[in-house]
């Protein structure tokens, strides 16, 4: 041990305590940074000095030379990270599902007075009124027409809203894909910086790793990724086997839309109406099985399509059933006679026109239509005009209107042997149950995720009390080291100035 | 030993606090709207049940309206038939009087005038209306069924627009219908008028043979009208029972509906109060836990 070795030792001690204090300061500064993992200085004794002596070159043991900071450790549990990423996928999927199903629910707006169910009720009720009020003016007939128009407009509106919502979900998917690519690029860039720093094994890119892990968490919420770290602490990320981040390069996730023909449940062919998203990485088709994008696709391509299909079915069946009865009837001014070569039983006038929910409307033909011509509602099953007043004498019997009113309770094979109302209510309740399921799943995932995040906080979070304690510890360490230097200084003073 | 960090305390406090606030909001909404749910997904099963009940209530109202209109229609019919029976009874008395051998032709002519008047009255009754509708003309509710002529041919009395024998139906429940009208043909108005004309002719011609049979003829008519009236009465009863049934059903349904979607005020207020306590405690605890750190004790 040299004369001034003690001062060197004291200096090292001061530096180490100071550095440690800095790290504590860094921890305190980042106490509210959610991405941050607390750091610890790993202190280690410097290489000891072996005393040489006359008989024993190794002397009586070794003399310590002080302390240095061996590394700065990032307190992080990779296992919890993996689990958080996994649960994040489920959370992303179900929260997106819940939000978007809610949107469909508000498009339906069923509990409100204006829901389809209420409009169906009103439509059929007005036919009941028509049965009772055969001979009065056209006001009851007008109200039949108005209720029918309200119903058809609403069906059109829901159909259009669902279509628009479908498009909206499409652009949401595209936006999420762009987000995936942006995140992948940023992760690759961070990988590069981390690699440069950590190729020196004594250095750890702790703060950059925090930043990158947070990005990976975000990415995991959007798509189901697998993460692997290599020896340079680079994160390699793959999407069901296809690499989207390989070290310092990011591969673009691409999408394309494939238009599809689709046959509806009751066998009607829709050409090119529905389209499907297909994803690829580097030209290889990619599978997405979980996360927000999957949730969006599930809502768009399963639920919305199915709901539109069922809405079309409802509209189509309504058109067919009401028309089939209405065609057998006669209006107020449909009289037998030359030129009026009616088919057997009825004037064959359609009440509704159109083929599905997008185009259903009340017959608005300028001659033979119903809108603006209430007398054309064919409510009577027979016609004759013996008194030659130009009006159907048999108007008192409105049993065609009664038959239409009774369609409400008829169980219709095309609707799975249910009535219109029950069919629609099934749709609505299915959606409601789907939403409550999504809500329950979301809240489960959320609880899981929160508890995992708590676990992560347990390891990585900053506890201010703990840091303050550390601070005091290092402060005292620093003071004591300074005192050591003072004492050595006094010793040297005695040695140098006291001996003359 | 597991570590607890400041962020953990704050975030768990925040999530508990938010949950408490959410619950408060939910109870508040339930109390102010009076309904337990505002979206189907809140309680899908109950919401759909409520929707079904609402439809049932709505259509119950329609069925009650149908039944009440039927009752009114039948009341008018019943009054008319009552009138017919009373008139026929008067005519029977006249027939009894006219058949009396002590009657002079002059007396009979006086009776004839009365008979003609009563016949005209009966034709008026046969043309009775409910609102704008002729009640005895089947589907031809706009068209007057009978006109007054001096003929012994029953078909001569049929009005310009002809007679209709259609039955008018009203729905009283899913698939249940009832006829609300009695047609003129069922009562045999044409025959009544023709026979009365025969009566009048016999009075004019002092045809005692015919006059003697007249009493029996009128009795037959009275019987058939009474038969029709009995039918009307039984339909009225059925309709009244229907109205009663729907009215009591309505009360039951409304009660179920209220239980299905209505807020249980007492229970909800209790829950609200309880949640208020939780909320206060959460706030108080938060204030205590978050504030102090070691920093407060260092100088």
mmCIF file with all atom_site columns, N, CA and C in Angstrom, chain A residues 120-174:
data_model
loop_
_atom_site.group_PDB
_atom_site.id
_atom_site.type_symbol
_atom_site.label_atom_id
_atom_site.label_alt_id
_atom_site.label_comp_id
_atom_site.label_asym_id
_atom_site.label_entity_id
_atom_site.label_seq_id
_atom_site.pdbx_PDB_ins_code
_atom_site.Cartn_x
_atom_site.Cartn_y
_atom_site.Cartn_z
_atom_site.occupancy
_atom_site.B_iso_or_equiv
_atom_site.pdbx_formal_charge
_atom_site.auth_seq_id
_atom_site.auth_comp_id
_atom_site.auth_asym_id
_atom_site.auth_atom_id
_atom_site.pdbx_PDB_model_num
ATOM 1   N N  . UNK A 1 120 ? -92.380  -1.728 -36.434 1.00 0.00 ? 120 UNK A N  1
ATOM 2   C CA . UNK A 1 120 ? -93.131  -2.901 -36.903 1.00 0.00 ? 120 UNK A CA 1
ATOM 3   C C  . UNK A 1 120 ? -94.490  -2.940 -36.204 1.00 0.00 ? 120 UNK A C  1
ATOM 4   N N  . UNK A 1 121 ? -94.464  -2.745 -34.880 1.00 0.00 ? 121 UNK A N  1
ATOM 5   C CA . UNK A 1 121 ? -95.722  -2.732 -34.122 1.00 0.00 ? 121 UNK A CA 1
ATOM 6   C C  . UNK A 1 121 ? -96.692  -1.720 -34.701 1.00 0.00 ? 121 UNK A C  1
ATOM 7   N N  . UNK A 1 122 ? -96.168  -0.492 -34.913 1.00 0.00 ? 122 UNK A N  1
ATOM 8   C CA . UNK A 1 122 ? -97.054  0.567  -35.405 1.00 0.00 ? 122 UNK A CA 1
ATOM 9   C C  . UNK A 1 122 ? -97.617  0.242  -36.768 1.00 0.00 ? 122 UNK A C  1
ATOM 10  N N  . UNK A 1 123 ? -96.746  -0.343 -37.614 1.00 0.00 ? 123 UNK A N  1
ATOM 11  C CA . UNK A 1 123 ? -97.177  -0.719 -38.963 1.00 0.00 ? 123 UNK A CA 1
ATOM 12  C C  . UNK A 1 123 ? -98.366  -1.667 -38.881 1.00 0.00 ? 123 UNK A C  1
ATOM 13  N N  . UNK A 1 124 ? -98.227  -2.713 -38.062 1.00 0.00 ? 124 UNK A N  1
ATOM 14  C CA . UNK A 1 124 ? -99.310  -3.698 -37.981 1.00 0.00 ? 124 UNK A CA 1
ATOM 15  C C  . UNK A 1 124 ? -100.524 -3.123 -37.256 1.00 0.00 ? 124 UNK A C  1
ATOM 16  N N  . UNK A 1 125 ? -100.279 -2.281 -36.255 1.00 0.00 ? 125 UNK A N  1
ATOM 17  C CA . UNK A 1 125 ? -101.407 -1.653 -35.555 1.00 0.00 ? 125 UNK A CA 1
ATOM 18  C C  . UNK A 1 125 ? -102.258 -0.836 -36.514 1.00 0.00 ? 125 UNK A C  1
ATOM 19  N N  . UNK A 1 126 ? -101.605 -0.127 -37.440 1.00 0.00 ? 126 UNK A N  1
ATOM 20  C CA . UNK A 1 126 ? -102.386 0.749  -38.304 1.00 0.00 ? 126 UNK A CA 1
ATOM 21  C C  . UNK A 1 126 ? -103.281 -0.077 -39.223 1.00 0.00 ? 126 UNK A C  1
ATOM 22  N N  . UNK A 1 127 ? -102.848 -1.319 -39.519 1.00 0.00 ? 127 UNK A N  1
ATOM 23  C CA . UNK A 1 127 ? -103.752 -2.178 -40.299 1.00 0.00 ? 127 UNK A CA 1
ATOM 24  C C  . UNK A 1 127 ? -104.974 -2.586 -39.482 1.00 0.00 ? 127 UNK A C  1
ATOM 25  N N  . UNK A 1 128 ? -104.778 -2.764 -38.176 1.00 0.00 ? 128 UNK A N  1
ATOM 26  C CA . UNK A 1 128 ? -105.929 -3.017 -37.315 1.00 0.00 ? 128 UNK A CA 1
ATOM 27  C C  . UNK A 1 128 ? -106.913 -1.861 -37.378 1.00 0.00 ? 128 UNK A C  1
ATOM 28  N N  . UNK A 1 129 ? -106.361 -0.647 -37.331 1.00 0.00 ? 129 UNK A N  1
ATOM 29  C CA . UNK A 1 129 ? -107.230 0.530  -37.400 1.00 0.00 ? 129 UNK A CA 1
ATOM 30  C C  . UNK A 1 129 ? -107.980 0.551  -38.722 1.00 0.00 ? 129 UNK A C  1
ATOM 31  N N  . UNK A 1 130 ? -107.274 0.153  -39.782 1.00 0.00 ? 130 UNK A N  1
ATOM 32  C CA . UNK A 1 130 ? -107.886 0.158  -41.114 1.00 0.00 ? 130 UNK A CA 1
ATOM 33  C C  . UNK A 1 130 ? -109.063 -0.818 -41.163 1.00 0.00 ? 130 UNK A C  1
ATOM 34  N N  . UNK A 1 131 ? -108.918 -1.967 -40.489 1.00 0.00 ? 131 UNK A N  1
ATOM 35  C CA . UNK A 1 131 ? -110.004 -2.948 -40.481 1.00 0.00 ? 131 UNK A CA 1
ATOM 36  C C  . UNK A 1 131 ? -111.257 -2.315 -39.884 1.00 0.00 ? 131 UNK A C  1
ATOM 37  N N  . UNK A 1 132 ? -111.057 -1.560 -38.810 1.00 0.00 ? 132 UNK A N  1
ATOM 38  C CA . UNK A 1 132 ? -112.211 -0.998 -38.103 1.00 0.00 ? 132 UNK A CA 1
ATOM 39  C C  . UNK A 1 132 ? -112.811 0.187  -38.814 1.00 0.00 ? 132 UNK A C  1
ATOM 40  N N  . UNK A 1 133 ? -111.963 0.909  -39.543 1.00 0.00 ? 133 UNK A N  1
ATOM 41  C CA . UNK A 1 133 ? -112.424 2.187  -40.076 1.00 0.00 ? 133 UNK A CA 1
ATOM 42  C C  . UNK A 1 133 ? -112.550 2.141  -41.574 1.00 0.00 ? 133 UNK A C  1
ATOM 43  N N  . UNK A 1 134 ? -113.361 1.206  -42.044 1.00 0.00 ? 134 UNK A N  1
ATOM 44  C CA . UNK A 1 134 ? -113.397 0.947  -43.475 1.00 0.00 ? 134 UNK A CA 1
ATOM 45  C C  . UNK A 1 134 ? -113.968 2.119  -44.257 1.00 0.00 ? 134 UNK A C  1
ATOM 46  N N  . UNK A 1 135 ? -115.047 2.706  -43.746 1.00 0.00 ? 135 UNK A N  1
ATOM 47  C CA . UNK A 1 135 ? -115.782 3.610  -44.618 1.00 0.00 ? 135 UNK A CA 1
ATOM 48  C C  . UNK A 1 135 ? -115.471 5.093  -44.379 1.00 0.00 ? 135 UNK A C  1
ATOM 49  N N  . UNK A 1 136 ? -114.675 5.368  -43.330 1.00 0.00 ? 136 UNK A N  1
ATOM 50  C CA . UNK A 1 136 ? -114.387 6.783  -43.074 1.00 0.00 ? 136 UNK A CA 1
ATOM 51  C C  . UNK A 1 136 ? -113.453 7.300  -44.159 1.00 0.00 ? 136 UNK A C  1
ATOM 52  N N  . UNK A 1 137 ? -113.095 8.542  -44.051 1.00 0.00 ? 137 UNK A N  1
ATOM 53  C CA . UNK A 1 137 ? -112.271 9.184  -45.074 1.00 0.00 ? 137 UNK A CA 1
ATOM 54  C C  . UNK A 1 137 ? -110.928 8.460  -45.181 1.00 0.00 ? 137 UNK A C  1
ATOM 55  N N  . UNK A 1 138 ? -110.012 9.061  -45.896 1.00 0.00 ? 138 UNK A N  1
ATOM 56  C CA . UNK A 1 138 ? -108.746 8.387  -46.129 1.00 0.00 ? 138 UNK A CA 1
ATOM 57  C C  . UNK A 1 138 ? -107.740 8.550  -45.000 1.00 0.00 ? 138 UNK A C  1
ATOM 58  N N  . UNK A 1 139 ? -108.151 9.181  -43.878 1.00 0.00 ? 139 UNK A N  1
ATOM 59  C CA . UNK A 1 139 ? -107.148 9.522  -42.870 1.00 0.00 ? 139 UNK A CA 1
ATOM 60  C C  . UNK A 1 139 ? -106.497 8.271  -42.284 1.00 0.00 ? 139 UNK A C  1
ATOM 61  N N  . UNK A 1 140 ? -107.288 7.196  -42.076 1.00 0.00 ? 140 UNK A N  1
ATOM 62  C CA . UNK A 1 140 ? -106.701 5.979  -41.530 1.00 0.00 ? 140 UNK A CA 1
ATOM 63  C C  . UNK A 1 140 ? -105.739 5.371  -42.545 1.00 0.00 ? 140 UNK A C  1
ATOM 64  N N  . UNK A 1 141 ? -106.162 5.403  -43.815 1.00 0.00 ? 141 UNK A N  1
ATOM 65  C CA . UNK A 1 141 ? -105.288 4.874  -44.864 1.00 0.00 ? 141 UNK A CA 1
ATOM 66  C C  . UNK A 1 141 ? -103.984 5.668  -44.931 1.00 0.00 ? 141 UNK A C  1
ATOM 67  N N  . UNK A 1 142 ? -104.111 6.994  -44.791 1.00 0.00 ? 142 UNK A N  1
ATOM 68  C CA . UNK A 1 142 ? -102.907 7.827  -44.795 1.00 0.00 ? 142 UNK A CA 1
ATOM 69  C C  . UNK A 1 142 ? -101.971 7.404  -43.658 1.00 0.00 ? 142 UNK A C  1
ATOM 70  N N  . UNK A 1 143 ? -102.551 7.113  -42.490 1.00 0.00 ? 143 UNK A N  1
ATOM 71  C CA . UNK A 1 143 ? -101.679 6.770  -41.369 1.00 0.00 ? 143 UNK A CA 1
ATOM 72  C C  . UNK A 1 143 ? -101.027 5.405  -41.597 1.00 0.00 ? 143 UNK A C  1
ATOM 73  N N  . UNK A 1 144 ? -101.734 4.499  -42.316 1.00 0.00 ? 144 UNK A N  1
ATOM 74  C CA . UNK A 1 144 ? -101.096 3.239  -42.702 1.00 0.00 ? 144 UNK A CA 1
ATOM 75  C C  . UNK A 1 144 ? -99.864  3.540  -43.547 1.00 0.00 ? 144 UNK A C  1
ATOM 76  N N  . UNK A 1 145 ? -100.051 4.426  -44.531 1.00 0.00 ? 145 UNK A N  1
ATOM 77  C CA . UNK A 1 145 ? -98.942  4.741  -45.442 1.00 0.00 ? 145 UNK A CA 1
ATOM 78  C C  . UNK A 1 145 ? -97.789  5.385  -44.672 1.00 0.00 ? 145 UNK A C  1
ATOM 79  N N  . UNK A 1 146 ? -98.145  6.329  -43.797 1.00 0.00 ? 146 UNK A N  1
ATOM 80  C CA . UNK A 1 146 ? -97.072  7.019  -43.056 1.00 0.00 ? 146 UNK A CA 1
ATOM 81  C C  . UNK A 1 146 ? -96.285  6.033  -42.193 1.00 0.00 ? 146 UNK A C  1
ATOM 82  N N  . UNK A 1 147 ? -96.999  5.138  -41.503 1.00 0.00 ? 147 UNK A N  1
ATOM 83  C CA . UNK A 1 147 ? -96.299  4.159  -40.655 1.00 0.00 ? 147 UNK A CA 1
ATOM 84  C C  . UNK A 1 147 ? -95.444  3.233  -41.491 1.00 0.00 ? 147 UNK A C  1
ATOM 85  N N  . UNK A 1 148 ? -95.940  2.882  -42.684 1.00 0.00 ? 148 UNK A N  1
ATOM 86  C CA . UNK A 1 148 ? -95.149  2.014  -43.556 1.00 0.00 ? 148 UNK A CA 1
ATOM 87  C C  . UNK A 1 148 ? -93.890  2.744  -44.009 1.00 0.00 ? 148 UNK A C  1
ATOM 88  N N  . UNK A 1 149 ? -94.052  4.038  -44.352 1.00 0.00 ? 149 UNK A N  1
ATOM 89  C CA . UNK A 1 149 ? -92.881  4.803  -44.809 1.00 0.00 ? 149 UNK A CA 1
ATOM 90  C C  . UNK A 1 149 ? -91.857  4.909  -43.676 1.00 0.00 ? 149 UNK A C  1
ATOM 91  N N  . UNK A 1 150 ? -92.348  5.176  -42.452 1.00 0.00 ? 150 UNK A N  1
ATOM 92  C CA . UNK A 1 150 ? -91.425  5.256  -41.318 1.00 0.00 ? 150 UNK A CA 1
ATOM 93  C C  . UNK A 1 150 ? -90.632  3.966  -41.178 1.00 0.00 ? 150 UNK A C  1
ATOM 94  N N  . UNK A 1 151 ? -91.346  2.852  -41.310 1.00 0.00 ? 151 UNK A N  1
ATOM 95  C CA . UNK A 1 151 ? -90.683  1.551  -41.164 1.00 0.00 ? 151 UNK A CA 1
ATOM 96  C C  . UNK A 1 151 ? -89.641  1.341  -42.255 1.00 0.00 ? 151 UNK A C  1
ATOM 97  N N  . UNK A 1 152 ? -90.026  1.600  -43.509 1.00 0.00 ? 152 UNK A N  1
ATOM 98  C CA . UNK A 1 152 ? -89.069  1.334  -44.593 1.00 0.00 ? 152 UNK A CA 1
ATOM 99  C C  . UNK A 1 152 ? -87.882  2.291  -44.506 1.00 0.00 ? 152 UNK A C  1
ATOM 100 N N  . UNK A 1 153 ? -88.154  3.560  -44.190 1.00 0.00 ? 153 UNK A N  1
ATOM 101 C CA . UNK A 1 153 ? -87.049  4.504  -44.078 1.00 0.00 ? 153 UNK A CA 1
ATOM 102 C C  . UNK A 1 153 ? -86.086  4.058  -43.010 1.00 0.00 ? 153 UNK A C  1
ATOM 103 N N  . UNK A 1 154 ? -86.653  3.526  -41.925 1.00 0.00 ? 154 UNK A N  1
ATOM 104 C CA . UNK A 1 154 ? -85.762  3.107  -40.855 1.00 0.00 ? 154 UNK A CA 1
ATOM 105 C C  . UNK A 1 154 ? -84.922  1.902  -41.264 1.00 0.00 ? 154 UNK A C  1
ATOM 106 N N  . UNK A 1 155 ? -85.541  0.969  -41.957 1.00 0.00 ? 155 UNK A N  1
ATOM 107 C CA . UNK A 1 155 ? -84.773  -0.191 -42.436 1.00 0.00 ? 155 UNK A CA 1
ATOM 108 C C  . UNK A 1 155 ? -83.658  0.279  -43.373 1.00 0.00 ? 155 UNK A C  1
ATOM 109 N N  . UNK A 1 156 ? -84.008  1.204  -44.299 1.00 0.00 ? 156 UNK A N  1
ATOM 110 C CA . UNK A 1 156 ? -82.982  1.753  -45.192 1.00 0.00 ? 156 UNK A CA 1
ATOM 111 C C  . UNK A 1 156 ? -81.863  2.386  -44.390 1.00 0.00 ? 156 UNK A C  1
ATOM 112 N N  . UNK A 1 157 ? -82.267  3.154  -43.379 1.00 0.00 ? 157 UNK A N  1
ATOM 113 C CA . UNK A 1 157 ? -81.288  3.909  -42.596 1.00 0.00 ? 157 UNK A CA 1
ATOM 114 C C  . UNK A 1 157 ? -80.346  2.962  -41.844 1.00 0.00 ? 157 UNK A C  1
ATOM 115 N N  . UNK A 1 158 ? -80.909  1.944  -41.226 1.00 0.00 ? 158 UNK A N  1
ATOM 116 C CA . UNK A 1 158 ? -80.054  1.003  -40.483 1.00 0.00 ? 158 UNK A CA 1
ATOM 117 C C  . UNK A 1 158 ? -79.106  0.302  -41.442 1.00 0.00 ? 158 UNK A C  1
ATOM 118 N N  . UNK A 1 159 ? -79.639  -0.098 -42.597 1.00 0.00 ? 159 UNK A N  1
ATOM 119 C CA . UNK A 1 159 ? -78.798  -0.772 -43.577 1.00 0.00 ? 159 UNK A CA 1
ATOM 120 C C  . UNK A 1 159 ? -77.641  0.129  -43.993 1.00 0.00 ? 159 UNK A C  1
ATOM 121 N N  . UNK A 1 160 ? -77.966  1.394  -44.293 1.00 0.00 ? 160 UNK A N  1
ATOM 122 C CA . UNK A 1 160 ? -76.922  2.320  -44.733 1.00 0.00 ? 160 UNK A CA 1
ATOM 123 C C  . UNK A 1 160 ? -75.933  2.561  -43.600 1.00 0.00 ? 160 UNK A C  1
ATOM 124 N N  . UNK A 1 161 ? -76.455  2.740  -42.373 1.00 0.00 ? 161 UNK A N  1
ATOM 125 C CA . UNK A 1 161 ? -75.558  2.994  -41.235 1.00 0.00 ? 161 UNK A CA 1
ATOM 126 C C  . UNK A 1 161 ? -74.619  1.823  -41.018 1.00 0.00 ? 161 UNK A C  1
ATOM 127 N N  . UNK A 1 162 ? -75.151  0.601  -41.158 1.00 0.00 ? 162 UNK A N  1
ATOM 128 C CA . UNK A 1 162 ? -74.291  -0.579 -40.971 1.00 0.00 ? 162 UNK A CA 1
ATOM 129 C C  . UNK A 1 162 ? -73.217  -0.611 -42.053 1.00 0.00 ? 162 UNK A C  1
ATOM 130 N N  . UNK A 1 163 ? -73.604  -0.263 -43.272 1.00 0.00 ? 163 UNK A N  1
ATOM 131 C CA . UNK A 1 163 ? -72.639  -0.256 -44.380 1.00 0.00 ? 163 UNK A CA 1
ATOM 132 C C  . UNK A 1 163 ? -71.557  0.785  -44.102 1.00 0.00 ? 163 UNK A C  1
ATOM 133 N N  . UNK A 1 164 ? -72.000  1.972  -43.676 1.00 0.00 ? 164 UNK A N  1
ATOM 134 C CA . UNK A 1 164 ? -71.024  3.025  -43.367 1.00 0.00 ? 164 UNK A CA 1
ATOM 135 C C  . UNK A 1 164 ? -70.128  2.601  -42.224 1.00 0.00 ? 164 UNK A C  1
ATOM 136 N N  . UNK A 1 165 ? -70.727  1.960  -41.247 1.00 0.00 ? 165 UNK A N  1
ATOM 137 C CA . UNK A 1 165 ? -69.955  1.509  -40.092 1.00 0.00 ? 165 UNK A CA 1
ATOM 138 C C  . UNK A 1 165 ? -68.924  0.473  -40.524 1.00 0.00 ? 165 UNK A C  1
ATOM 139 N N  . UNK A 1 166 ? -69.336  -0.382 -41.476 1.00 0.00 ? 166 UNK A N  1
ATOM 140 C CA . UNK A 1 166 ? -68.424  -1.391 -42.015 1.00 0.00 ? 166 UNK A CA 1
ATOM 141 C C  . UNK A 1 166 ? -67.219  -0.692 -42.659 1.00 0.00 ? 166 UNK A C  1
ATOM 142 N N  . UNK A 1 167 ? -67.499  0.335  -43.456 1.00 0.00 ? 167 UNK A N  1
ATOM 143 C CA . UNK A 1 167 ? -66.405  1.084  -44.080 1.00 0.00 ? 167 UNK A CA 1
ATOM 144 C C  . UNK A 1 167 ? -65.518  1.714  -43.026 1.00 0.00 ? 167 UNK A C  1
ATOM 145 N N  . UNK A 1 168 ? -66.160  2.256  -42.007 1.00 0.00 ? 168 UNK A N  1
ATOM 146 C CA . UNK A 1 168 ? -65.417  2.905  -40.935 1.00 0.00 ? 168 UNK A CA 1
ATOM 147 C C  . UNK A 1 168 ? -64.483  1.906  -40.252 1.00 0.00 ? 168 UNK A C  1
ATOM 148 N N  . UNK A 1 169 ? -64.995  0.687  -40.020 1.00 0.00 ? 169 UNK A N  1
ATOM 149 C CA . UNK A 1 169 ? -64.154  -0.351 -39.414 1.00 0.00 ? 169 UNK A CA 1
ATOM 150 C C  . UNK A 1 169 ? -62.982  -0.674 -40.337 1.00 0.00 ? 169 UNK A C  1
ATOM 151 N N  . UNK A 1 170 ? -63.246  -0.638 -41.659 1.00 0.00 ? 170 UNK A N  1
ATOM 152 C CA . UNK A 1 170 ? -62.177  -0.873 -42.622 1.00 0.00 ? 170 UNK A CA 1
ATOM 153 C C  . UNK A 1 170 ? -61.073  0.151  -42.462 1.00 0.00 ? 170 UNK A C  1
ATOM 154 N N  . UNK A 1 171 ? -61.447  1.428  -42.393 1.00 0.00 ? 171 UNK A N  1
ATOM 155 C CA . UNK A 1 171 ? -60.383  2.435  -42.286 1.00 0.00 ? 171 UNK A CA 1
ATOM 156 C C  . UNK A 1 171 ? -59.696  2.339  -40.932 1.00 0.00 ? 171 UNK A C  1
ATOM 157 N N  . UNK A 1 172 ? -60.426  1.902  -39.912 1.00 0.00 ? 172 UNK A N  1
ATOM 158 C CA . UNK A 1 172 ? -59.807  1.691  -38.600 1.00 0.00 ? 172 UNK A CA 1
ATOM 159 C C  . UNK A 1 172 ? -58.735  0.591  -38.698 1.00 0.00 ? 172 UNK A C  1
ATOM 160 N N  . UNK A 1 173 ? -59.064  -0.483 -39.428 1.00 0.00 ? 173 UNK A N  1
ATOM 161 C CA . UNK A 1 173 ? -58.110  -1.581 -39.598 1.00 0.00 ? 173 UNK A CA 1
ATOM 162 C C  . UNK A 1 173 ? -56.855  -1.057 -40.299 1.00 0.00 ? 173 UNK A C  1
ATOM 163 N N  . UNK A 1 174 ? -57.091  -0.247 -41.360 1.00 0.00 ? 174 UNK A N  1
ATOM 164 C CA . UNK A 1 174 ? -55.946  0.274  -42.104 1.00 0.00 ? 174 UNK A CA 1
ATOM 165 C C  . UNK A 1 174 ? -55.093  1.179  -41.225 1.00 0.00 ? 174 UNK A C  1
#
